[in-house]
Every structure is written in C-alpha cells, then in structure tokens.
Coordinates of C-alpha atoms in Angstrom, one line a residue:
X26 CA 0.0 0.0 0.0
X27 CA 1.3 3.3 -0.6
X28 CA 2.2 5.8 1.8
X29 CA -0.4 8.6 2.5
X30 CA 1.0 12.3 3.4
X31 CA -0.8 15.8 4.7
X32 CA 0.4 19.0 3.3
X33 CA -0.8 21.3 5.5
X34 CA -1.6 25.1 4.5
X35 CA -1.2 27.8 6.8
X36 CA -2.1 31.2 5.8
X37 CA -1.3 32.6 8.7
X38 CA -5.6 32.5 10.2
X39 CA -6.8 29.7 11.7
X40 CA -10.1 29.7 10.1
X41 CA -8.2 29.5 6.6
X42 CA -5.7 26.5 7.6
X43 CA -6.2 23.7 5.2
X44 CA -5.1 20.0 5.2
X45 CA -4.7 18.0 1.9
X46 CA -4.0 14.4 1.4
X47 CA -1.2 13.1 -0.9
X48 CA -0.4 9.9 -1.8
X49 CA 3.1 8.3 -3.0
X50 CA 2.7 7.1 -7.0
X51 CA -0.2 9.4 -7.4
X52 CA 1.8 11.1 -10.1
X53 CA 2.7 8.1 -11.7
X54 CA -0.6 7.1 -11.7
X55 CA -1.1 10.7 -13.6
X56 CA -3.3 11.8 -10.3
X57 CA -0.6 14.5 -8.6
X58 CA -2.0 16.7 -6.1
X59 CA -2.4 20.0 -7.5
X60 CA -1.9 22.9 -5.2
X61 CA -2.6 26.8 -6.2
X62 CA -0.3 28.7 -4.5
X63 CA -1.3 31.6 -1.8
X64 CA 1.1 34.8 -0.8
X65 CA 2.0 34.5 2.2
X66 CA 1.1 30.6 3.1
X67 CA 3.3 28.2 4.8
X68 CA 3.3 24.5 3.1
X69 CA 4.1 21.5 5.9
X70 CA 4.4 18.2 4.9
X71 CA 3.5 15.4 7.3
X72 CA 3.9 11.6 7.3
X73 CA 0.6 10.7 8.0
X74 CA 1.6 7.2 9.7
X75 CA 4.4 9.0 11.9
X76 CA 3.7 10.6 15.3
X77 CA 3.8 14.2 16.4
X78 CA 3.7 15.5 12.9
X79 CA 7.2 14.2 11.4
X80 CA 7.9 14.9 8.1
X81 CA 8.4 12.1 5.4
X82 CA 12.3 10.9 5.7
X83 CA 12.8 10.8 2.1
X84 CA 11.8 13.8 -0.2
X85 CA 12.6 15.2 -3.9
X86 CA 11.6 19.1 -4.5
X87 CA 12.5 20.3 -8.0
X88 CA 11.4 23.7 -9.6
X89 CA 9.9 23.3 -13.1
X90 CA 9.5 27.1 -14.2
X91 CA 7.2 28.9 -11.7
X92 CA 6.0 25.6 -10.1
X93 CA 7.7 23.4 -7.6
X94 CA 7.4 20.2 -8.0
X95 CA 7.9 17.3 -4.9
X96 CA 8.4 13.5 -5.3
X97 CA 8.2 10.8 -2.4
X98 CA 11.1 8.7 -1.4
X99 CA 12.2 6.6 -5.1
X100 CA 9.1 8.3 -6.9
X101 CA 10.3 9.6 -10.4
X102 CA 7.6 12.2 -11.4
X103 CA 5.4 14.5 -8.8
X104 CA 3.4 13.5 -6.6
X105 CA 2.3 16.9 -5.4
X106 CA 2.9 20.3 -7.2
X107 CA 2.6 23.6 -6.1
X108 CA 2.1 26.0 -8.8
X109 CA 3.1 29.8 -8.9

C-alpha cells in the first residue's frame, strides 16, 4: 500500500488552515495533487503514519518554471505540485 502524506496550509488564520492528502505514486498514476499557491502561506508536509507531525524521511523538490514540483522517497515524477 502506498504511503499517505498531509500537506498542510497555513495562511497565517486559523479559520483558513487547510489539510490536503497526498499519496506516493499518485503522479505516476497521472493523479498528482495540485496545489494553487497563496502569498504568504506556509506548506508542511507530514507523514501521516508518523507521530507528532514528522515529516516524510525521504523527499525530492524540484522547480519546473514557476511551479515546484515534490516526489516521495524513489518516486520519479510529482506527486504533489505547487504551482506559482
């Protein structure tokens, strides 16, 4: 089974945090999670099956013009992609 992940959005109010689910393979599967991008936000990425909010061990972040692009552990293309 593949390994879930949150990204987690802070905008900086509490009423506007938002949690997202990503999945490792999704972009292989051509499913990436597809995030617009906010001024101002902070982007957290949690291992969903860790404790105390750890992030993933393993991670891949490449820029691909404006967007950036992140790839779990051996994963080849993006699995979740921030764009702008």
């Amino acid at each position: 089974m593949a390994q879930q992940f949150k990204v987690i959005i802070n905008t900086g109010k509490t009423e506007d945090a938002q949690t997202l689910l990503a999945e490792q393979g999704a972009g292989q599967r051509g499913r990436p999670l597809i995030i617009k991008a906010k001024a101002g936000a902070k982007y957290q990425l949690v291992e969903s099956a860790k404790p105390n909010n750890l992030a993933p061990d393993n991670i891949k972040a490449k820029r691909v013009g404006k967007h950036l692009h992140l790839m779990f552990e051996t994963d080849t293309v993006a699995d979740v992609i921030i764009e702008d």
